Each structure stands twice: as C-alpha cells, then as structure tokens.
Amino acid sequence: MTEIDHVLIVDDDREIRDLLSAYLRKNGLRVSVAADGRQMRAFLEADRVDLIVLDVMMPGDDGLVLCRELRVGKHRATPILMLTARGDETDRIVGLEMGADDYLVKPFAARELLARIKAVLRRTRMLPPNLQVTEVGQLLAFGAWRLDTTARHLIDETGTVVALSGAEYRLLRVFLDHPQRVLSRDQLLNLTQGREADLFDRSIDLLVSRLRQRLKDDAREPTCIKTVRSEGYVLAVPVTIVTARA
C-alpha cells in the first residue's frame, strides 16, 4: 500500500489554511496545519512530514527565520515550499538561498500549489538508476574540497570557509550524491529545480559556471566538474565521507 504524502501548512491566515488543506486533502494528500512557528515546532516534535508549506509574512518569527532554523536543525532535509505576498524579488531569493526548495507568490491557484508540491517531492526522490543519496549531516570530501552538509558551505584545503547560495548547494549535492556519473541537463534541472528544461533553458549551464568559480575550477580545462559533449556534466573526482554526525 502506497504511503500518503504528509504536508504541513504553516500560515497565520486561518482562511488560507482551511482552503488549502481542504483542496490538498481532496487531491490525496495528508495535511496538517500550524498558525505560527511555535505550533510548527510542536507539531514537528510529534510527527513526521514529507514537505512544509511555509508562509513568509507571519507575526513573531517570520518564514525566513523559520526556514533558516529548519535548515540547521534535525528537519534540515525536509523540503520547504515558501509562500510570499511580497512583490520584492529579494525576499524570494533570500528564501531560496536559505534553503527553501521552491516559492509561490500570493495570490495563487490551489492547483498550482499542488503541482509545485508534487514537483518538489518528485525532485527529492528522483535519482538516476542504482544510485543512493548520501545522508544529510556529513562532511563530504572531494578533490581538495570538503562540503559541510549541516552548515551547507564549502571548506578548502586551508580550512577557509566558502559560502554557497541555496541553488549552488543543491547542485553540488546532486553531483556529490552521483560522483563520476554523467548527468544530463534535464536530470540536473529536475533534481535541483523540479522541472524539465525547454529548448532555450541555459540555467543549469549558468549554475554550473557559478559552481566552478566557487571551486576555482578552470572553465576551459576543468578538473572537477567536466562537460561531456552532447550529454551533460560529470563530477570527475571520487567522493568520500570524512565525518558522520549524529
């Protein structure tokens, strides 16, 4: 019997909580609700969820604060979809860079939220055949670098910390979870953003370029992330687990 996905909606607007929970339940999801960060924390201590829908604008701890808290705690691997009524794109970028997996701007159609939830869940579970994702909370070594998956930053051979954006971290994790395996642009886009590439979509190429810069990998002759013509990209160095945290 297939397990029903469990979604937690965190929003201070009761009408929105009721409308969304009714629609998502009607479409086959198990749904719980919380009005603020306190209720969210209490619920997560008592039950497991597959995805959190988190509103940005809330009294007390807002969604950005809660997102940052979730990403450094024991629920750091739980997917987060943020809701925002703000028109300022900066807030959405900050949310993604704090570790949110997707965002949706209010007002929105409930069916769009459902589609985004399914895409995020699909992305977190989609892996190329015969590969397994590494556990969160480990120090992963590759080449001259280490990735701290708790703090979500790089450490170079001198011990210097290099900060990563949310998108850069997600892409690097995909490569580290599938070392020395060629991944197509479609696979990378699905695993990092939950969607397929269209004919003119070069977002993965731009993100790979940014990640190479972080890794000081020469774009003309890269040694770490290599381009495989007509196929995609490959992390060309082996990955080892240095430290496993409890």
PDB file of N, CA and C in Angstrom, residues 39-111:
ATOM      1  N   GLN A  39       3.654  26.592  16.950  1.00  0.00           N
ATOM      2  CA  GLN A  39       2.852  25.421  16.612  1.00  0.00           C
ATOM      3  C   GLN A  39       3.598  24.495  15.648  1.00  0.00           C
ATOM      4  N   MET A  40       4.342  25.087  14.723  1.00  0.00           N
ATOM      5  CA  MET A  40       5.123  24.279  13.791  1.00  0.00           C
ATOM      6  C   MET A  40       6.138  23.420  14.536  1.00  0.00           C
ATOM      7  N   ARG A  41       6.867  24.026  15.470  1.00  0.00           N
ATOM      8  CA  ARG A  41       7.888  23.285  16.213  1.00  0.00           C
ATOM      9  C   ARG A  41       7.256  22.155  17.024  1.00  0.00           C
ATOM     10  N   ALA A  42       6.133  22.467  17.682  1.00  0.00           N
ATOM     11  CA  ALA A  42       5.459  21.455  18.492  1.00  0.00           C
ATOM     12  C   ALA A  42       4.994  20.292  17.632  1.00  0.00           C
ATOM     13  N   PHE A  43       4.477  20.612  16.442  1.00  0.00           N
ATOM     14  CA  PHE A  43       3.984  19.546  15.573  1.00  0.00           C
ATOM     15  C   PHE A  43       5.132  18.678  15.077  1.00  0.00           C
ATOM     16  N   LEU A  44       6.226  19.298  14.678  1.00  0.00           N
ATOM     17  CA  LEU A  44       7.349  18.545  14.142  1.00  0.00           C
ATOM     18  C   LEU A  44       8.017  17.664  15.197  1.00  0.00           C
ATOM     19  N   GLU A  45       7.880  18.033  16.468  1.00  0.00           N
ATOM     20  CA  GLU A  45       8.399  17.181  17.535  1.00  0.00           C
ATOM     21  C   GLU A  45       7.569  15.920  17.689  1.00  0.00           C
ATOM     22  N   ALA A  46       6.283  16.011  17.266  1.00  0.00           N
ATOM     23  CA  ALA A  46       5.357  14.902  17.499  1.00  0.00           C
ATOM     24  C   ALA A  46       5.111  14.031  16.279  1.00  0.00           C
ATOM     25  N   ASP A  47       5.370  14.544  15.082  1.00  0.00           N
ATOM     26  CA  ASP A  47       5.008  13.803  13.880  1.00  0.00           C
ATOM     27  C   ASP A  47       6.006  14.086  12.769  1.00  0.00           C
ATOM     28  N   ARG A  48       5.970  13.227  11.753  1.00  0.00           N
ATOM     29  CA  ARG A  48       6.860  13.369  10.597  1.00  0.00           C
ATOM     30  C   ARG A  48       6.080  13.934   9.428  1.00  0.00           C
ATOM     31  N   VAL A  49       6.722  14.813   8.647  1.00  0.00           N
ATOM     32  CA  VAL A  49       6.078  15.348   7.453  1.00  0.00           C
ATOM     33  C   VAL A  49       7.013  15.169   6.263  1.00  0.00           C
ATOM     34  N   ASP A  50       6.424  15.140   5.064  1.00  0.00           N
ATOM     35  CA  ASP A  50       7.217  14.991   3.840  1.00  0.00           C
ATOM     36  C   ASP A  50       7.566  16.334   3.218  1.00  0.00           C
ATOM     37  N   LEU A  51       6.787  17.382   3.547  1.00  0.00           N
ATOM     38  CA  LEU A  51       7.033  18.716   2.969  1.00  0.00           C
ATOM     39  C   LEU A  51       6.356  19.750   3.844  1.00  0.00           C
ATOM     40  N   ILE A  52       6.989  20.932   3.939  1.00  0.00           N
ATOM     41  CA  ILE A  52       6.428  22.045   4.709  1.00  0.00           C
ATOM     42  C   ILE A  52       6.112  23.200   3.763  1.00  0.00           C
ATOM     43  N   VAL A  53       4.854  23.670   3.790  1.00  0.00           N
ATOM     44  CA  VAL A  53       4.459  24.885   3.075  1.00  0.00           C
ATOM     45  C   VAL A  53       4.537  26.015   4.092  1.00  0.00           C
ATOM     46  N   LEU A  54       5.434  26.967   3.872  1.00  0.00           N
ATOM     47  CA  LEU A  54       5.781  27.953   4.892  1.00  0.00           C
ATOM     48  C   LEU A  54       5.537  29.374   4.388  1.00  0.00           C
ATOM     49  N   ASP A  55       4.636  30.103   5.058  1.00  0.00           N
ATOM     50  CA  ASP A  55       4.351  31.485   4.685  1.00  0.00           C
ATOM     51  C   ASP A  55       5.469  32.405   5.169  1.00  0.00           C
ATOM     52  N   VAL A  56       5.822  33.400   4.367  1.00  0.00           N
ATOM     53  CA  VAL A  56       6.884  34.331   4.756  1.00  0.00           C
ATOM     54  C   VAL A  56       6.387  35.330   5.794  1.00  0.00           C
ATOM     55  N   MET A  57       5.233  35.948   5.531  1.00  0.00           N
ATOM     56  CA  MET A  57       4.742  37.022   6.382  1.00  0.00           C
ATOM     57  C   MET A  57       3.885  36.472   7.517  1.00  0.00           C
ATOM     58  N   MET A  58       4.501  36.343   8.695  1.00  0.00           N
ATOM     59  CA  MET A  58       3.777  35.891   9.874  1.00  0.00           C
ATOM     60  C   MET A  58       4.248  36.684  11.086  1.00  0.00           C
ATOM     61  N   PRO A  59       3.371  36.875  12.079  1.00  0.00           N
ATOM     62  CA  PRO A  59       3.798  37.563  13.307  1.00  0.00           C
ATOM     63  C   PRO A  59       4.813  36.725  14.060  1.00  0.00           C
ATOM     64  N   GLY A  60       5.657  37.376  14.862  1.00  0.00           N
ATOM     65  CA  GLY A  60       6.704  36.639  15.562  1.00  0.00           C
ATOM     66  C   GLY A  60       7.795  36.245  14.591  1.00  0.00           C
ATOM     67  N   ASP A  61       8.223  35.003  14.645  1.00  0.00           N
ATOM     68  CA  ASP A  61       9.228  34.521  13.702  1.00  0.00           C
ATOM     69  C   ASP A  61       8.605  34.386  12.325  1.00  0.00           C
ATOM     70  N   ASP A  62       9.143  35.135  11.353  1.00  0.00           N
ATOM     71  CA  ASP A  62       8.566  35.035  10.012  1.00  0.00           C
ATOM     72  C   ASP A  62       9.113  33.798   9.294  1.00  0.00           C
ATOM     73  N   GLY A  63       8.636  33.595   8.053  1.00  0.00           N
ATOM     74  CA  GLY A  63       9.001  32.393   7.327  1.00  0.00           C
ATOM     75  C   GLY A  63      10.482  32.272   7.042  1.00  0.00           C
ATOM     76  N   LEU A  64      11.160  33.399   6.817  1.00  0.00           N
ATOM     77  CA  LEU A  64      12.596  33.349   6.539  1.00  0.00           C
ATOM     78  C   LEU A  64      13.375  32.872   7.763  1.00  0.00           C
ATOM     79  N   VAL A  65      12.977  33.370   8.933  1.00  0.00           N
ATOM     80  CA  VAL A  65      13.621  32.943  10.180  1.00  0.00           C
ATOM     81  C   VAL A  65      13.384  31.458  10.414  1.00  0.00           C
ATOM     82  N   LEU A  66      12.132  31.019  10.184  1.00  0.00           N
ATOM     83  CA  LEU A  66      11.805  29.611  10.401  1.00  0.00           C
ATOM     84  C   LEU A  66      12.515  28.709   9.392  1.00  0.00           C
ATOM     85  N   CYS A  67      12.639  29.177   8.156  1.00  0.00           N
ATOM     86  CA  CYS A  67      13.345  28.403   7.137  1.00  0.00           C
ATOM     87  C   CYS A  67      14.802  28.203   7.545  1.00  0.00           C
ATOM     88  N   ARG A  68      15.442  29.263   7.998  1.00  0.00           N
ATOM     89  CA  ARG A  68      16.836  29.165   8.438  1.00  0.00           C
ATOM     90  C   ARG A  68      16.961  28.208   9.628  1.00  0.00           C
ATOM     91  N   GLU A  69      16.008  28.293  10.546  1.00  0.00           N
ATOM     92  CA  GLU A  69      16.007  27.402  11.712  1.00  0.00           C
ATOM     93  C   GLU A  69      15.866  25.936  11.300  1.00  0.00           C
ATOM     94  N   LEU A  70      14.956  25.675  10.369  1.00  0.00           N
ATOM     95  CA  LEU A  70      14.739  24.303   9.913  1.00  0.00           C
ATOM     96  C   LEU A  70      15.982  23.741   9.237  1.00  0.00           C
ATOM     97  N   ARG A  71      16.679  24.579   8.484  1.00  0.00           N
ATOM     98  CA  ARG A  71      17.813  24.109   7.699  1.00  0.00           C
ATOM     99  C   ARG A  71      19.055  23.803   8.529  1.00  0.00           C
ATOM    100  N   VAL A  72      19.088  24.221   9.789  1.00  0.00           N
ATOM    101  CA  VAL A  72      20.238  23.885  10.629  1.00  0.00           C
ATOM    102  C   VAL A  72      19.853  22.901  11.726  1.00  0.00           C
ATOM    103  N   GLY A  73      18.577  22.479  11.759  1.00  0.00           N
ATOM    104  CA  GLY A  73      18.114  21.547  12.775  1.00  0.00           C
ATOM    105  C   GLY A  73      17.933  20.146  12.225  1.00  0.00           C
ATOM    106  N   LYS A  74      17.247  19.313  12.993  1.00  0.00           N
ATOM    107  CA  LYS A  74      17.103  17.913  12.596  1.00  0.00           C
ATOM    108  C   LYS A  74      16.138  17.715  11.434  1.00  0.00           C
ATOM    109  N   HIS A  75      15.394  18.789  11.083  1.00  0.00           N
ATOM    110  CA  HIS A  75      14.479  18.695   9.942  1.00  0.00           C
ATOM    111  C   HIS A  75      15.075  19.339   8.692  1.00  0.00           C
ATOM    112  N   ARG A  76      16.409  19.440   8.673  1.00  0.00           N
ATOM    113  CA  ARG A  76      17.066  20.157   7.584  1.00  0.00           C
ATOM    114  C   ARG A  76      16.861  19.511   6.215  1.00  0.00           C
ATOM    115  N   ALA A  77      16.516  18.209   6.191  1.00  0.00           N
ATOM    116  CA  ALA A  77      16.322  17.538   4.905  1.00  0.00           C
ATOM    117  C   ALA A  77      14.882  17.610   4.412  1.00  0.00           C
ATOM    118  N   THR A  78      13.972  18.138   5.228  1.00  0.00           N
ATOM    119  CA  THR A  78      12.562  18.211   4.829  1.00  0.00           C
ATOM    120  C   THR A  78      12.370  19.310   3.787  1.00  0.00           C
ATOM    121  N   PRO A  79      11.775  19.007   2.637  1.00  0.00           N
ATOM    122  CA  PRO A  79      11.558  20.040   1.616  1.00  0.00           C
ATOM    123  C   PRO A  79      10.671  21.178   2.135  1.00  0.00           C
ATOM    124  N   ILE A  80      10.979  22.397   1.697  1.00  0.00           N
ATOM    125  CA  ILE A  80      10.218  23.584   2.098  1.00  0.00           C
ATOM    126  C   ILE A  80       9.763  24.339   0.862  1.00  0.00           C
ATOM    127  N   LEU A  81       8.479  24.631   0.803  1.00  0.00           N
ATOM    128  CA  LEU A  81       7.914  25.471  -0.251  1.00  0.00           C
ATOM    129  C   LEU A  81       7.398  26.736   0.413  1.00  0.00           C
ATOM    130  N   MET A  82       7.950  27.889   0.031  1.00  0.00           N
ATOM    131  CA  MET A  82       7.602  29.136   0.697  1.00  0.00           C
ATOM    132  C   MET A  82       6.504  29.882  -0.052  1.00  0.00           C
ATOM    133  N   LEU A  83       5.605  30.502   0.728  1.00  0.00           N
ATOM    134  CA  LEU A  83       4.560  31.361   0.180  1.00  0.00           C
ATOM    135  C   LEU A  83       4.884  32.800   0.540  1.00  0.00           C
ATOM    136  N   THR A  84       4.760  33.701  -0.412  1.00  0.00           N
ATOM    137  CA  THR A  84       5.028  35.107  -0.133  1.00  0.00           C
ATOM    138  C   THR A  84       4.045  36.009  -0.847  1.00  0.00           C
ATOM    139  N   ALA A  85       3.599  37.042  -0.136  1.00  0.00           N
ATOM    140  CA  ALA A  85       2.722  38.045  -0.731  1.00  0.00           C
ATOM    141  C   ALA A  85       3.521  39.263  -1.159  1.00  0.00           C
ATOM    142  N   ARG A  86       4.807  39.254  -0.854  1.00  0.00           N
ATOM    143  CA  ARG A  86       5.646  40.409  -1.164  1.00  0.00           C
ATOM    144  C   ARG A  86       5.982  40.453  -2.644  1.00  0.00           C
ATOM    145  N   GLY A  87       6.048  41.675  -3.183  1.00  0.00           N
ATOM    146  CA  GLY A  87       6.440  41.822  -4.575  1.00  0.00           C
ATOM    147  C   GLY A  87       7.933  41.930  -4.747  1.00  0.00           C
ATOM    148  N   ASP A  88       8.652  42.091  -3.634  1.00  0.00           N
ATOM    149  CA  ASP A  88      10.100  42.263  -3.699  1.00  0.00           C
ATOM    150  C   ASP A  88      10.772  40.928  -3.981  1.00  0.00           C
ATOM    151  N   GLU A  89      11.430  40.832  -5.131  1.00  0.00           N
ATOM    152  CA  GLU A  89      12.080  39.583  -5.513  1.00  0.00           C
ATOM    153  C   GLU A  89      13.194  39.200  -4.552  1.00  0.00           C
ATOM    154  N   THR A  90      13.747  40.192  -3.849  1.00  0.00           N
ATOM    155  CA  THR A  90      14.843  39.908  -2.919  1.00  0.00           C
ATOM    156  C   THR A  90      14.433  38.908  -1.855  1.00  0.00           C
ATOM    157  N   ASP A  91      13.196  39.036  -1.348  1.00  0.00           N
ATOM    158  CA  ASP A  91      12.727  38.111  -0.315  1.00  0.00           C
ATOM    159  C   ASP A  91      12.669  36.689  -0.836  1.00  0.00           C
ATOM    160  N   ARG A  92      12.252  36.531  -2.071  1.00  0.00           N
ATOM    161  CA  ARG A  92      12.167  35.187  -2.643  1.00  0.00           C
ATOM    162  C   ARG A  92      13.563  34.604  -2.843  1.00  0.00           C
ATOM    163  N   ILE A  93      14.495  35.439  -3.298  1.00  0.00           N
ATOM    164  CA  ILE A  93      15.872  34.973  -3.476  1.00  0.00           C
ATOM    165  C   ILE A  93      16.478  34.583  -2.137  1.00  0.00           C
ATOM    166  N   VAL A  94      16.248  35.422  -1.104  1.00  0.00           N
ATOM    167  CA  VAL A  94      16.773  35.113   0.225  1.00  0.00           C
ATOM    168  C   VAL A  94      16.208  33.783   0.717  1.00  0.00           C
ATOM    169  N   GLY A  95      14.913  33.560   0.491  1.00  0.00           N
ATOM    170  CA  GLY A  95      14.297  32.306   0.904  1.00  0.00           C
ATOM    171  C   GLY A  95      14.943  31.107   0.240  1.00  0.00           C
ATOM    172  N   LEU A  96      15.179  31.194  -1.051  1.00  0.00           N
ATOM    173  CA  LEU A  96      15.816  30.101  -1.774  1.00  0.00           C
ATOM    174  C   LEU A  96      17.244  29.888  -1.306  1.00  0.00           C
ATOM    175  N   GLU A  97      17.954  30.988  -1.041  1.00  0.00           N
ATOM    176  CA  GLU A  97      19.342  30.855  -0.619  1.00  0.00           C
ATOM    177  C   GLU A  97      19.452  30.355   0.819  1.00  0.00           C
ATOM    178  N   MET A  98      18.384  30.508   1.607  1.00  0.00           N
ATOM    179  CA  MET A  98      18.375  29.948   2.959  1.00  0.00           C
ATOM    180  C   MET A  98      18.060  28.458   2.942  1.00  0.00           C
ATOM    181  N   GLY A  99      17.661  27.961   1.769  1.00  0.00           N
ATOM    182  CA  GLY A  99      17.430  26.532   1.670  1.00  0.00           C
ATOM    183  C   GLY A  99      16.038  26.120   1.277  1.00  0.00           C
ATOM    184  N   ALA A 100      15.121  27.086   1.003  1.00  0.00           N
ATOM    185  CA  ALA A 100      13.798  26.711   0.516  1.00  0.00           C
ATOM    186  C   ALA A 100      13.935  26.024  -0.839  1.00  0.00           C
ATOM    187  N   ASP A 101      13.074  25.055  -1.095  1.00  0.00           N
ATOM    188  CA  ASP A 101      13.166  24.299  -2.336  1.00  0.00           C
ATOM    189  C   ASP A 101      12.380  24.939  -3.470  1.00  0.00           C
ATOM    190  N   ASP A 102      11.392  25.760  -3.132  1.00  0.00           N
ATOM    191  CA  ASP A 102      10.601  26.447  -4.155  1.00  0.00           C
ATOM    192  C   ASP A 102       9.821  27.557  -3.456  1.00  0.00           C
ATOM    193  N   TYR A 103       9.234  28.455  -4.233  1.00  0.00           N
ATOM    194  CA  TYR A 103       8.388  29.500  -3.656  1.00  0.00           C
ATOM    195  C   TYR A 103       7.211  29.751  -4.580  1.00  0.00           C
ATOM    196  N   LEU A 104       6.157  30.323  -4.006  1.00  0.00           N
ATOM    197  CA  LEU A 104       4.956  30.644  -4.756  1.00  0.00           C
ATOM    198  C   LEU A 104       4.446  31.983  -4.260  1.00  0.00           C
ATOM    199  N   VAL A 105       4.137  32.888  -5.189  1.00  0.00           N
ATOM    200  CA  VAL A 105       3.720  34.240  -4.831  1.00  0.00           C
ATOM    201  C   VAL A 105       2.200  34.303  -4.724  1.00  0.00           C
ATOM    202  N   LYS A 106       1.703  34.868  -3.618  1.00  0.00           N
ATOM    203  CA  LYS A 106       0.260  35.080  -3.442  1.00  0.00           C
ATOM    204  C   LYS A 106      -0.172  36.277  -4.276  1.00  0.00           C
ATOM    205  N   PRO A 107      -1.404  36.265  -4.829  1.00  0.00           N
ATOM    206  CA  PRO A 107      -2.370  35.158  -4.811  1.00  0.00           C
ATOM    207  C   PRO A 107      -1.994  34.093  -5.833  1.00  0.00           C
ATOM    208  N   PHE A 108      -2.406  32.861  -5.561  1.00  0.00           N
ATOM    209  CA  PHE A 108      -2.109  31.761  -6.465  1.00  0.00           C
ATOM    210  C   PHE A 108      -3.291  30.800  -6.473  1.00  0.00           C
ATOM    211  N   ALA A 109      -3.362  29.985  -7.511  1.00  0.00           N
ATOM    212  CA  ALA A 109      -4.401  28.965  -7.601  1.00  0.00           C
ATOM    213  C   ALA A 109      -3.968  27.744  -6.796  1.00  0.00           C
ATOM    214  N   ALA A 110      -4.905  27.133  -6.104  1.00  0.00           N
ATOM    215  CA  ALA A 110      -4.590  25.966  -5.290  1.00  0.00           C
ATOM    216  C   ALA A 110      -3.991  24.844  -6.135  1.00  0.00           C
ATOM    217  N   ARG A 111      -4.456  24.714  -7.372  1.00  0.00           N
ATOM    218  CA  ARG A 111      -3.927  23.658  -8.237  1.00  0.00           C
ATOM    219  C   ARG A 111      -2.452  23.899  -8.566  1.00  0.00           C
TER     220      ARG A 111
END
